[in-house]
Short mmCIF file of C-alpha atoms in Angstrom, two decimals:
data_model
loop_
_atom_site.label_atom_id
_atom_site.label_comp_id
_atom_site.label_asym_id
_atom_site.label_seq_id
_atom_site.Cartn_x
_atom_site.Cartn_y
_atom_site.Cartn_z
CA MET A 139 115.32 87.31 98.61
CA SER A 140 112.32 85.01 98.00
CA VAL A 141 109.13 86.31 98.06
CA THR A 142 109.25 84.22 101.96
CA GLU A 143 112.14 86.02 102.80
CA MET A 144 111.22 89.00 102.31
CA PHE A 145 108.23 88.81 103.95
CA SER A 146 109.49 87.29 107.05
CA TYR A 147 111.63 90.39 107.04
CA ILE A 148 109.53 92.87 107.48
CA GLN A 149 106.82 90.43 109.79
CA GLY A 150 110.11 91.14 112.60
CA PHE A 151 110.42 94.24 112.39
CA LEU A 152 106.60 95.31 112.75
CA SER A 153 106.23 93.43 115.88
CA ALA A 154 110.11 94.46 116.77
CA ASP A 155 107.58 97.90 115.97
CA GLN A 156 104.82 96.35 118.12
CA ASP A 157 106.95 95.89 121.28
CA VAL A 158 108.01 99.16 121.53
CA ARG A 159 104.81 100.47 121.18
CA GLU A 160 103.84 98.29 124.62
CA ASP A 161 107.01 99.13 126.65
CA ILE A 162 105.29 103.67 125.81
CA ARG A 163 101.97 102.44 126.43
CA LYS A 164 102.89 100.98 129.71
CA VAL A 165 105.06 104.42 130.98
CA VAL A 166 102.18 106.88 129.29
CA GLN A 167 99.38 105.16 131.57
CA THR A 168 101.54 105.25 134.59
CA LEU A 169 101.89 109.27 133.04
CA GLU A 170 97.86 109.69 132.77
CA GLN A 171 97.70 108.19 136.44
CA THR A 172 100.36 110.74 138.10
CA ALA A 173 98.66 113.77 135.77
CA ARG A 174 95.21 112.45 137.65
CA GLU A 175 96.69 113.10 140.61
CA ILE A 176 97.63 116.74 139.99
CA LEU A 177 94.70 117.31 138.49
CA THR A 178 92.68 116.35 141.07
CA VAL A 179 94.70 117.96 143.79
CA LEU A 180 94.22 121.44 141.70
CA GLN A 181 90.58 121.21 141.34
CA SER A 182 90.42 121.76 144.84
CA VAL A 183 91.31 125.80 143.31
CA HIS A 184 87.30 125.55 142.55
CA GLN A 185 86.37 124.96 146.23
CA PRO A 186 84.76 127.27 148.17
CA SER A 187 87.16 127.54 150.61
CA GLY A 188 90.24 126.31 148.26
CA PHE A 189 91.03 129.92 147.15
CA LYS A 190 93.00 130.32 150.52
CA GLU A 191 94.22 127.08 149.88
CA ILE A 192 96.00 127.89 145.88
CA PRO A 193 99.79 127.95 147.70
CA SER A 194 99.73 124.94 149.14
CA LYS A 195 98.00 123.71 146.52
CA CYS A 196 100.14 124.35 144.05
CA THR A 197 103.55 123.57 146.39
CA LYS A 198 101.48 120.11 146.54
CA ALA A 199 100.88 120.06 142.26
CA ARG A 200 104.72 121.04 141.66
CA GLU A 201 105.72 117.89 144.33
CA LEU A 202 103.42 114.97 141.94
CA PHE A 203 105.35 116.17 139.27
CA CYS A 204 108.77 115.46 140.62
CA THR A 205 106.71 112.02 139.62
CA VAL A 206 106.57 113.88 135.97
CA ARG A 207 110.65 113.90 135.15
CA THR A 208 111.14 110.42 137.24
CA GLN A 209 108.62 108.53 134.19
CA ILE A 210 109.00 110.77 131.38
CA ALA A 211 112.56 110.15 131.84
CA ASP A 212 111.25 106.31 131.32
CA LEU A 213 109.32 107.15 128.61
CA LYS A 214 112.04 108.37 127.02
CA THR A 215 114.30 104.87 127.71
CA LYS A 216 111.94 103.32 125.82
CA PHE A 217 113.06 103.68 122.00
CA PRO A 218 115.47 106.29 119.92
CA VAL A 219 115.17 109.43 120.64
CA GLU A 220 115.03 111.09 116.06
CA GLN A 221 111.99 108.66 116.34
CA TYR A 222 110.04 111.18 118.70
CA TYR A 223 107.34 111.33 115.30
CA ARG A 224 107.09 108.08 114.71
CA PHE A 225 104.87 106.72 118.40
CA HIS A 226 104.22 110.80 119.61
CA GLU A 227 100.46 109.90 118.95
CA HIS A 228 101.10 107.98 122.21
CA TRP A 229 102.41 110.37 124.54
CA ARG A 230 100.30 113.08 122.71
CA PHE A 231 96.94 113.52 124.32
CA VAL A 232 98.48 113.00 128.17
CA LEU A 233 102.03 115.67 128.00
CA GLN A 234 99.02 118.69 125.97
CA ARG A 235 97.45 117.19 129.62
CA LEU A 236 100.68 117.90 131.47
CA ALA A 237 101.11 121.56 129.48
CA PHE A 238 97.41 122.25 130.98
CA LEU A 239 98.26 121.99 134.35
CA ALA A 240 101.79 123.32 134.28
CA ALA A 241 100.25 126.28 132.92
CA PHE A 242 97.13 126.52 135.53
CA VAL A 243 100.19 126.30 138.39
CA VAL A 244 101.84 129.21 136.52
CA TYR A 245 98.93 130.26 136.32
CA LEU A 246 97.57 130.40 140.84
CA GLU A 247 101.05 131.35 141.26
CA THR A 248 101.32 134.48 139.30
CA GLU A 249 99.14 134.82 137.41
CA THR A 250 100.84 135.17 133.76
CA LEU A 251 101.36 132.67 130.99
CA VAL A 252 103.59 129.71 131.08
CA THR A 253 106.02 130.12 128.13
CA ARG A 254 106.95 126.66 126.41
CA GLU A 255 110.39 127.57 128.15
CA GLU A 256 109.14 126.57 131.75
CA VAL A 257 106.66 123.91 130.72
CA ALA A 258 109.72 121.83 129.52
CA GLN A 259 111.05 122.68 131.95
CA ILE A 260 109.24 121.37 134.82
CA LEU A 261 108.25 118.52 132.91
CA GLY A 262 112.15 117.84 132.46
CA ILE A 263 112.35 118.66 128.27
CA GLU A 264 113.89 120.12 125.44
CA VAL A 265 112.31 122.57 123.82
CA VAL A 266 113.68 121.98 120.55
CA ARG A 267 113.49 118.57 118.77
CA GLU A 268 117.12 119.03 117.69
CA LYS A 269 118.26 118.41 121.54
CA GLY A 270 115.70 115.05 122.06
CA PHE A 271 112.17 114.74 123.97
CA HIS A 272 110.26 117.60 123.53
CA LEU A 273 107.74 119.44 123.79
CA ASP A 274 105.47 120.31 120.21
CA VAL A 275 104.65 123.81 119.96
CA GLU A 276 101.21 122.58 119.07
CA ASP A 277 100.66 120.24 122.16
CA TYR A 278 101.90 123.21 124.33
CA LEU A 279 99.10 126.18 122.79
CA ALA A 280 96.38 122.64 123.77
CA GLY A 281 97.44 122.79 127.16
CA VAL A 282 97.06 125.99 126.88
CA LEU A 283 93.79 126.02 125.59
CA ILE A 284 92.41 123.71 128.54
CA MET A 285 94.08 125.33 130.74
CA ALA A 286 91.80 128.52 129.13
CA SER A 287 88.69 127.27 129.72
CA GLU A 288 89.19 125.62 133.53
CA LEU A 289 88.93 129.48 134.06
CA SER A 290 85.99 130.49 132.40
CA ARG A 291 85.13 127.68 135.16
CA LEU A 292 87.00 129.15 138.27
CA ALA A 293 85.95 131.97 136.73
CA VAL A 294 82.71 131.36 137.41
CA ASN A 295 83.29 129.71 140.92
CA SER A 296 85.05 132.65 141.94
CA VAL A 297 81.90 134.77 142.22
CA THR A 298 80.29 132.41 143.80
CA ALA A 299 82.64 131.89 147.51
CA GLY A 300 83.35 135.62 146.87
CA ASP A 301 86.58 136.82 145.01
CA TYR A 302 85.46 139.42 142.07
CA ASN A 303 88.16 140.56 141.73
CA ARG A 304 89.69 137.47 140.39
CA PRO A 305 87.26 137.21 137.57
CA LEU A 306 88.26 140.75 135.92
CA ARG A 307 91.93 139.68 135.96
CA ILE A 308 91.38 136.14 134.83
CA SER A 309 89.36 138.16 131.71
CA ASN A 310 92.19 140.33 130.59
CA PHE A 311 94.09 137.17 130.82
CA ILE A 312 91.88 135.40 127.83
CA ASN A 313 91.73 138.38 126.09
CA GLU A 314 95.60 139.10 125.37
CA LEU A 315 95.05 135.08 125.31
CA ASP A 316 92.48 135.47 122.57
CA SER A 317 94.82 138.19 120.70
CA GLY A 318 97.57 135.96 121.29
CA PHE A 319 95.59 132.79 119.57
CA ARG A 320 94.13 135.01 116.92
CA LEU A 321 97.75 136.15 115.47
CA LEU A 322 98.12 131.97 115.02
CA ASN A 323 97.61 130.78 110.89
CA LEU A 324 95.67 127.03 112.06
CA LYS A 325 95.06 125.10 109.29
CA ASN A 326 93.07 122.33 109.73
CA ASP A 327 93.79 120.70 113.01
CA PRO A 328 92.76 119.42 116.21
CA LEU A 329 94.27 122.55 117.88
CA ARG A 330 92.23 124.81 115.35
CA LYS A 331 89.09 122.74 116.88
CA ARG A 332 90.28 123.71 119.97
CA TYR A 333 91.63 127.03 119.35
CA ASP A 334 87.93 127.89 117.94
CA GLY A 335 85.70 126.71 121.69
CA LEU A 336 88.10 129.08 123.03
CA LYS A 337 85.81 131.62 122.03
CA TYR A 338 82.90 130.43 124.11
CA ASP A 339 85.24 130.56 127.03
CA VAL A 340 85.71 134.66 126.43
CA LYS A 341 82.36 135.07 126.29
CA LYS A 342 81.64 133.23 129.78
CA ILE A 343 84.14 135.28 131.62
CA GLU A 344 83.31 138.27 129.73
CA GLU A 345 79.62 137.77 131.32
CA VAL A 346 80.55 137.17 133.85
CA VAL A 347 82.32 140.37 134.20
CA TYR A 348 79.38 141.83 132.74
CA ASP A 349 76.59 139.82 136.28
CA LEU A 350 79.93 141.95 138.86
CA SER A 351 79.61 144.84 136.77
CA ILE A 352 76.05 146.14 136.12
CA ARG A 353 76.39 145.48 140.07
CA GLY A 354 78.63 147.04 141.13
CA LEU A 355 80.56 144.24 142.71
CA ALA A 356 84.28 144.86 140.76
CA LYS A 357 85.77 148.19 141.42
CA GLU A 358 87.53 149.25 138.82
CA PRO A 359 90.00 150.85 139.22
CA GLU A 360 91.68 147.15 139.98
CA SER A 361 90.59 145.94 136.69
CA VAL A 362 92.43 148.75 134.94
CA GLY A 363 95.65 149.04 136.83
CA ASP A 364 96.34 145.45 137.32
CA LYS A 365 96.48 143.32 133.82
CA MET B 216 97.19 144.30 114.23
CA ASN B 217 95.31 147.14 115.36
CA LYS B 218 92.95 146.70 113.07
CA ARG B 219 92.61 143.03 114.43
CA ASP B 220 92.37 144.32 118.33
CA GLY B 221 89.74 146.90 116.90
CA GLU B 222 87.73 144.07 115.08
CA GLY B 223 87.23 142.66 118.46
CA SER B 224 86.70 144.56 121.13
CA SER B 225 83.64 145.99 119.09
CA ARG B 226 81.51 143.54 119.18
CA LYS B 227 82.88 143.08 123.36
CA ASN B 228 80.20 144.06 124.75
CA VAL B 229 81.79 144.90 128.09
CA ASP B 230 82.19 149.14 129.68
CA SER B 231 85.60 147.73 130.03
CA ALA B 232 86.76 145.80 127.14
CA GLN B 233 88.68 148.54 125.90
CA GLU B 234 90.91 149.27 127.83
CA GLN B 235 91.12 145.39 127.57
CA ASP B 236 92.72 145.47 124.74
CA MET B 237 95.08 148.32 124.64
CA SER B 238 96.59 146.39 127.78
CA THR B 239 97.19 143.48 125.13
CA ASN B 240 98.49 145.61 122.69
CA SER B 241 101.92 144.70 120.57
CA SER B 242 104.89 145.04 122.59
CA SER B 243 102.30 142.65 125.72
CA SER B 244 105.01 139.07 126.52
CA VAL B 245 101.84 137.03 125.59
CA ILE B 246 101.62 138.82 121.51
CA ALA B 247 105.67 138.61 121.31
CA ALA B 248 105.72 134.64 122.42
CA PHE B 249 102.78 134.01 120.38
CA ARG B 250 104.83 135.43 116.56
CA VAL B 251 106.98 132.98 117.32
CA PHE B 252 104.78 130.76 117.15
CA GLN B 253 103.87 132.24 114.66
CA GLN B 254 106.44 131.34 112.58
CA GLU B 255 107.36 128.77 113.94
CA LEU B 256 104.00 126.96 112.77
CA ASP B 257 104.39 128.49 109.86
CA THR B 258 107.93 127.13 108.24
CA LYS B 259 106.34 123.55 109.44
CA HIS B 260 102.65 123.93 107.65
CA ASP B 261 104.57 125.83 104.17
CA LYS B 262 107.11 122.84 104.03
CA TYR B 263 104.29 119.67 104.88
CA GLU B 264 102.68 121.57 101.81
CA ARG B 265 105.88 121.44 99.64
CA LEU B 266 106.59 117.96 100.96
CA VAL B 267 102.55 117.56 99.84
CA LYS B 268 102.72 119.28 96.43
CA ILE B 269 106.12 116.75 95.40
CA SER B 270 104.05 113.89 96.68
CA ARG B 271 100.92 114.28 94.44
CA ASP B 272 104.08 114.74 91.69
CA VAL B 273 105.65 111.59 92.60
CA THR B 274 101.96 109.87 92.93
CA ILE B 275 101.02 110.74 88.93
CA GLU B 276 104.06 109.70 86.88
CA SER B 277 104.41 107.17 88.99
CA LYS B 278 101.55 106.00 87.75
CA ARG B 279 101.66 106.68 83.87
CA THR B 280 105.10 104.32 84.48
CA ILE B 281 102.77 102.02 85.22
CA PHE B 282 100.06 102.70 82.73
CA LEU B 283 103.07 102.62 80.47
CA LEU B 284 105.11 98.85 81.22
CA HIS B 285 100.47 97.63 80.32
CA ARG B 286 101.12 98.95 76.49
CA MET B 287 104.50 96.19 76.92
CA THR B 288 102.91 93.26 76.05
CA ASN B 289 100.54 94.91 72.78
CA VAL B 290 103.74 96.28 71.29
CA PRO B 291 106.57 95.31 68.82
CA ASP B 292 109.37 95.58 70.74
CA PRO B 293 108.78 95.84 75.17
CA GLU B 294 112.61 96.45 76.03
CA ASP B 295 111.65 99.84 74.15
CA VAL B 296 108.59 100.36 76.69
CA LEU B 297 111.17 99.08 79.42
CA ASN B 298 113.39 101.62 78.52
CA ASP B 299 110.50 104.50 78.34
CA ALA B 300 109.85 102.95 82.09
CA GLU B 301 113.02 103.21 84.14
CA VAL B 302 114.46 106.40 82.33
CA LYS B 303 110.04 107.72 83.40
CA LEU B 304 110.84 106.36 87.43
CA ASP B 305 114.54 108.28 86.85
CA GLY B 306 112.24 111.39 86.94
CA VAL B 307 110.32 109.97 90.16
CA ARG B 308 113.70 109.37 91.94
CA GLN B 309 115.08 113.27 91.46
CA LYS B 310 111.69 114.00 93.26
CA ILE B 311 111.79 111.26 95.94
CA GLY B 312 115.13 113.24 96.31
CA GLN B 313 113.95 116.85 96.58
CA ILE B 314 112.08 114.79 99.36
CA ALA B 315 114.47 114.24 101.00
CA GLU B 316 116.22 117.67 100.55
CA GLU B 317 113.33 118.76 102.57
CA LEU B 318 113.65 116.57 105.32
CA ARG B 319 117.16 117.01 105.98
CA GLY B 320 116.81 117.67 109.84
CA GLU B 321 113.68 116.47 110.07
CA ASP B 322 112.73 113.97 112.07
CA ILE B 323 110.44 112.76 109.31
CA PHE B 324 108.01 110.68 110.39
CA GLN B 325 106.71 114.27 111.65
CA PHE B 326 106.39 115.21 108.15
CA HIS B 327 105.41 110.87 106.59
CA ARG B 328 102.08 111.74 106.21
CA ALA B 329 102.66 113.78 103.34
CA PHE B 330 104.36 112.30 101.22
CA THR B 331 103.13 108.76 102.51
CA PRO B 332 100.52 108.03 99.40
CA GLY B 333 103.57 109.53 96.62
CA ILE B 334 105.74 106.56 97.98
CA GLN B 335 104.35 104.31 97.89
CA GLU B 336 102.97 104.40 93.85
CA TYR B 337 106.36 104.69 93.80
CA VAL B 338 106.94 101.62 95.31
CA GLU B 339 104.51 100.22 92.88
CA ALA B 340 105.66 100.73 90.25
CA VAL B 341 109.25 99.94 90.14
CA SER B 342 108.82 96.64 91.61
CA PHE B 343 106.09 95.97 88.77
CA LEU B 344 109.19 97.04 86.43
CA HIS B 345 111.21 94.93 88.57
CA TYR B 346 108.75 92.06 88.36
CA ILE B 347 108.18 92.37 84.25
CA ARG B 348 112.22 92.22 84.26
CA HIS B 349 113.28 89.48 86.81
CA ARG B 350 109.67 87.79 87.49
CA SER B 351 110.33 88.33 90.89
CA LEU B 352 109.97 90.18 94.53
CA ILE B 353 112.01 93.73 94.97
CA SER B 354 113.35 93.76 98.36
CA LEU B 355 113.46 97.13 100.42
CA GLU B 356 117.29 96.75 100.65
CA GLU B 357 117.21 97.38 96.45
CA ILE B 358 114.37 100.11 96.06
CA ASN B 359 116.38 102.17 99.24
CA ALA B 360 119.46 101.56 97.45
CA ARG B 361 118.08 103.40 94.24
CA LEU B 362 117.22 106.29 96.64
CA VAL B 363 121.16 107.96 97.49
CA PHE B 364 121.42 111.15 96.04
CA MET B 365 124.23 112.85 96.03
CA ARG B 366 123.71 116.69 95.80
CA THR B 367 126.55 119.20 95.19
CA GLU B 368 126.65 122.51 97.69
CA LYS B 369 126.52 125.22 97.30
CA ALA B 370 130.83 126.36 99.05
CA ASP B 371 130.21 128.66 102.10
CA ALA B 372 132.81 130.98 103.00
CA LYS B 373 134.39 128.31 105.27
CA GLY B 374 135.18 126.29 102.20
CA SER B 375 135.90 128.49 99.34
CA ALA B 376 138.28 129.80 101.07
CA GLU B 377 139.87 125.95 101.15
CA GLY B 378 140.21 126.18 98.33
CA GLN B 379 137.03 123.68 97.38
CA PRO B 380 134.35 126.02 95.72
CA LEU B 381 131.87 122.92 95.26
CA GLY B 382 131.23 119.97 98.16
CA THR B 383 129.32 117.50 97.83
CA GLN B 384 126.68 115.59 99.81
CA VAL B 385 125.34 111.85 100.27
CA LEU B 386 121.15 111.86 100.67
CA THR B 387 119.16 109.39 100.70
CA PHE B 388 116.34 108.71 102.05
CA GLN B 389 114.19 105.47 102.82
CA VAL B 390 111.24 103.82 101.86
CA THR B 391 110.08 102.66 105.75
CA PRO B 392 108.74 98.85 106.15
CA SER B 393 104.96 99.49 106.09
CA ASP B 394 105.42 101.80 102.79
CA TYR B 395 106.74 99.22 101.33
CA LEU B 396 104.34 96.42 101.78
CA LEU B 397 101.48 98.86 101.52
CA GLY B 398 103.22 99.49 97.67
CA VAL B 399 103.77 95.91 97.44
CA ALA B 400 100.03 94.92 98.63
CA ASP B 401 99.36 97.63 95.48
CA LEU B 402 101.30 95.92 92.96
CA THR B 403 99.16 92.75 93.38
CA GLY B 404 96.70 94.54 91.90
CA GLU B 405 98.15 95.64 88.25
CA LEU B 406 100.30 91.98 88.70
CA MET B 407 96.33 90.63 87.86
CA ARG B 408 95.19 93.46 84.65
CA MET B 409 98.98 91.59 83.74
CA CYS B 410 97.72 88.60 83.88
CA ILE B 411 94.81 89.16 82.43
CA SER B 412 95.36 91.08 79.35
CA SER B 413 97.69 88.51 78.55
CA VAL B 414 95.45 86.40 78.48
CA GLY B 415 93.78 87.83 76.50
CA ASN B 416 97.11 88.27 74.08
CA GLY B 417 97.39 84.23 73.58
CA ASP B 418 99.99 84.07 76.73
CA ILE B 419 99.37 81.14 78.28
CA ASP B 420 102.82 81.05 80.93
CA THR B 421 102.36 84.52 81.95
CA PRO B 422 99.35 84.12 83.43
CA PHE B 423 100.50 80.61 85.86
CA GLN B 424 103.30 82.41 85.99
CA LEU B 425 101.21 85.44 87.88
CA SER B 426 99.70 82.81 89.83
CA GLN B 427 102.38 81.59 91.55
CA PHE B 428 103.73 84.72 92.21
CA LEU B 429 100.71 86.15 93.73
CA ARG B 430 100.35 82.75 95.63
CA GLN B 431 103.29 83.90 97.45
CA ILE B 432 102.84 87.61 97.95
CA HIS B 433 99.20 86.75 99.66
CA ASP B 434 101.01 83.75 102.09
CA GLY B 435 103.63 86.59 102.59
CA PHE B 436 100.29 88.69 103.49
CA SER B 437 98.52 86.04 105.67
CA TYR B 438 102.21 85.98 107.45
CA ILE B 439 102.07 89.20 109.09
CA GLY B 440 97.82 89.73 108.80
CA ASN B 441 97.03 91.98 111.65
CA THR B 442 100.81 92.61 112.86
CA GLY B 443 100.91 95.51 110.12
CA PRO B 444 99.38 98.57 110.43
CA TYR B 445 95.93 99.37 110.41
CA GLU B 446 96.16 99.35 106.37
CA VAL B 447 97.21 96.29 105.72
CA SER B 448 93.75 94.52 106.92
CA LYS B 449 92.34 97.11 104.08
CA LYS B 450 94.39 96.00 101.76
CA LEU B 451 93.80 91.69 102.24
CA HIS B 452 90.69 92.27 100.88
CA THR B 453 91.58 93.11 97.27
CA LEU B 454 94.59 91.16 97.45
CA ARG B 455 93.07 87.66 98.03
CA GLN B 456 89.54 89.11 95.35
CA SER B 457 92.35 89.79 92.30
CA LEU B 458 94.04 86.13 93.64
CA GLY B 459 90.88 84.25 92.82
CA LYS B 460 90.83 86.39 89.78
CA VAL B 461 93.96 84.96 88.48
CA GLU B 462 93.13 81.67 89.86
CA ASP B 463 89.82 81.42 88.68
CA ALA B 464 92.11 82.58 84.63
CA CYS B 465 93.76 80.27 85.51
CA TYR B 466 90.95 77.71 86.00
CA THR B 467 89.77 78.14 82.73
CA LEU B 468 93.00 77.66 80.86
CA ARG B 469 93.85 74.20 82.30
CA VAL B 470 90.35 73.23 81.47
CA ARG B 471 89.89 75.10 77.78
CA GLY B 472 93.30 73.87 77.28
CA SER B 473 92.77 70.46 76.81
CA GLU B 474 89.48 70.81 74.39
CA ILE B 475 90.92 73.28 72.45
CA PRO B 476 93.04 72.68 69.77
CA LYS B 477 96.66 75.39 70.95
CA HIS B 478 96.69 76.64 67.41
CA MET B 479 92.99 78.27 68.08
CA LEU B 480 93.32 79.00 72.25
CA ALA B 481 93.58 81.83 71.23
CA ASP B 482 90.23 83.54 69.81
CA VAL B 483 89.21 81.20 72.70
CA PHE B 484 90.62 83.54 75.96
CA SER B 485 90.60 87.06 73.95
CA SER B 486 86.03 87.08 72.98
CA ARG B 487 86.42 85.85 76.82
CA THR B 488 88.69 88.76 77.98
CA THR B 489 86.17 91.32 76.05
CA LEU B 490 83.41 89.46 78.37
CA ILE B 491 85.51 89.90 80.99
CA ASP B 492 87.01 93.66 80.69
CA PRO B 493 84.84 96.36 81.54
CA GLU B 494 83.33 94.02 85.17
CA GLU B 495 87.74 94.23 85.94
CA GLY B 496 88.29 97.60 85.17
CA VAL B 497 85.98 99.09 87.91
CA VAL B 498 88.33 96.81 90.59
#
């Protein structure tokens, strides 16, 4: 095989690769659009009036997740299934956002931590790699960390809206998350960087709880009984 | 675990912190979930580290092979050196076999970053040897064809019941086109060094062959241009410099060759290269 032939073979491979990436990029753009819509819907819980509407907002968000499922199904058709990590960078960001949104919805509904299986189910994808398009564990954890900072904001705003019990429940929840993350041996990677931000969220919520308790606004028995 | 919880609560100044940490005991579902994540992440990181280690060994051995091949020009029996290099590369291939083993059942792109430097260095070494032997560019298929490994597996219970104690399994490792491309880009640097040192040895044919070959590769890279991975455009710059040096050497050979009698050429260049060499060594 001559040098020229070899290079045109490689060139053919590279341009095929670029075509796939172009296709993926287009679908990911629509996915990002939907993710932003869901975020907009959920942002209204920070409004004083939004606290009563949490269930209806969640229902609306869940409806939008249907769109996400069809868009991800579309994304799956754009590349061979065993090459997930070759193109991972293209959807990593949006998948983390979606994991965050799913976790946030589940938290608002039940005040529990969403499992990785649940997120995968909401997004219409798999948990284990062998079965196809899946949710990488690091992306799931990144999503959970985004939610933590959203919750610290929610704690502040719920006090403004006159809901003094919510911060205590959020505080319990975040503390539990924090001990969970402390179990992980993280490498010096983006996830670790994001985890380093968690302590500020914990601190913020603790300050809110402190403010409430010195003013006698928090009812102690509830915070213990709630868990 | 308990100790960690203790540390956690000591830095908290909130009254109810003690109770909160009590609620996050090891039996909670969140902690249980994170224990699973811990294991999953650790397994992944361990595999990554093992791959990095093998990749480093591959890099070192490949580099040694390249140095060995550079020594070829001033030993009496080049064939011996080539055979030595072949033996060394067999060792490298065994190491790549270990990579293939680690990657069995995995998505190779998940760990690609761990072993790509080693593979590029291997491509460089193997294509250098191939060029010295055949004066042509090794193809991606030829490289991949040699990365097929037979593994004898320890028989499982079922296998021994069938009276077949050992089963062989074929493992393959595929060099990706990008790794191949980057390896070939490195090869051009070695070819440039080979050109200069062969001039030093009074070999007047090799530089011209090399400049032609390098020009072909350069044209190939120009054809690919910026459609390739990001690193390619960086290497293209170095490639241009190497090509320039080789072309200059050929130019000097031609010009000086016409005015100096053939039997004196070797002397001219061996004195010339001593001037050039320290500068070349930097690149």
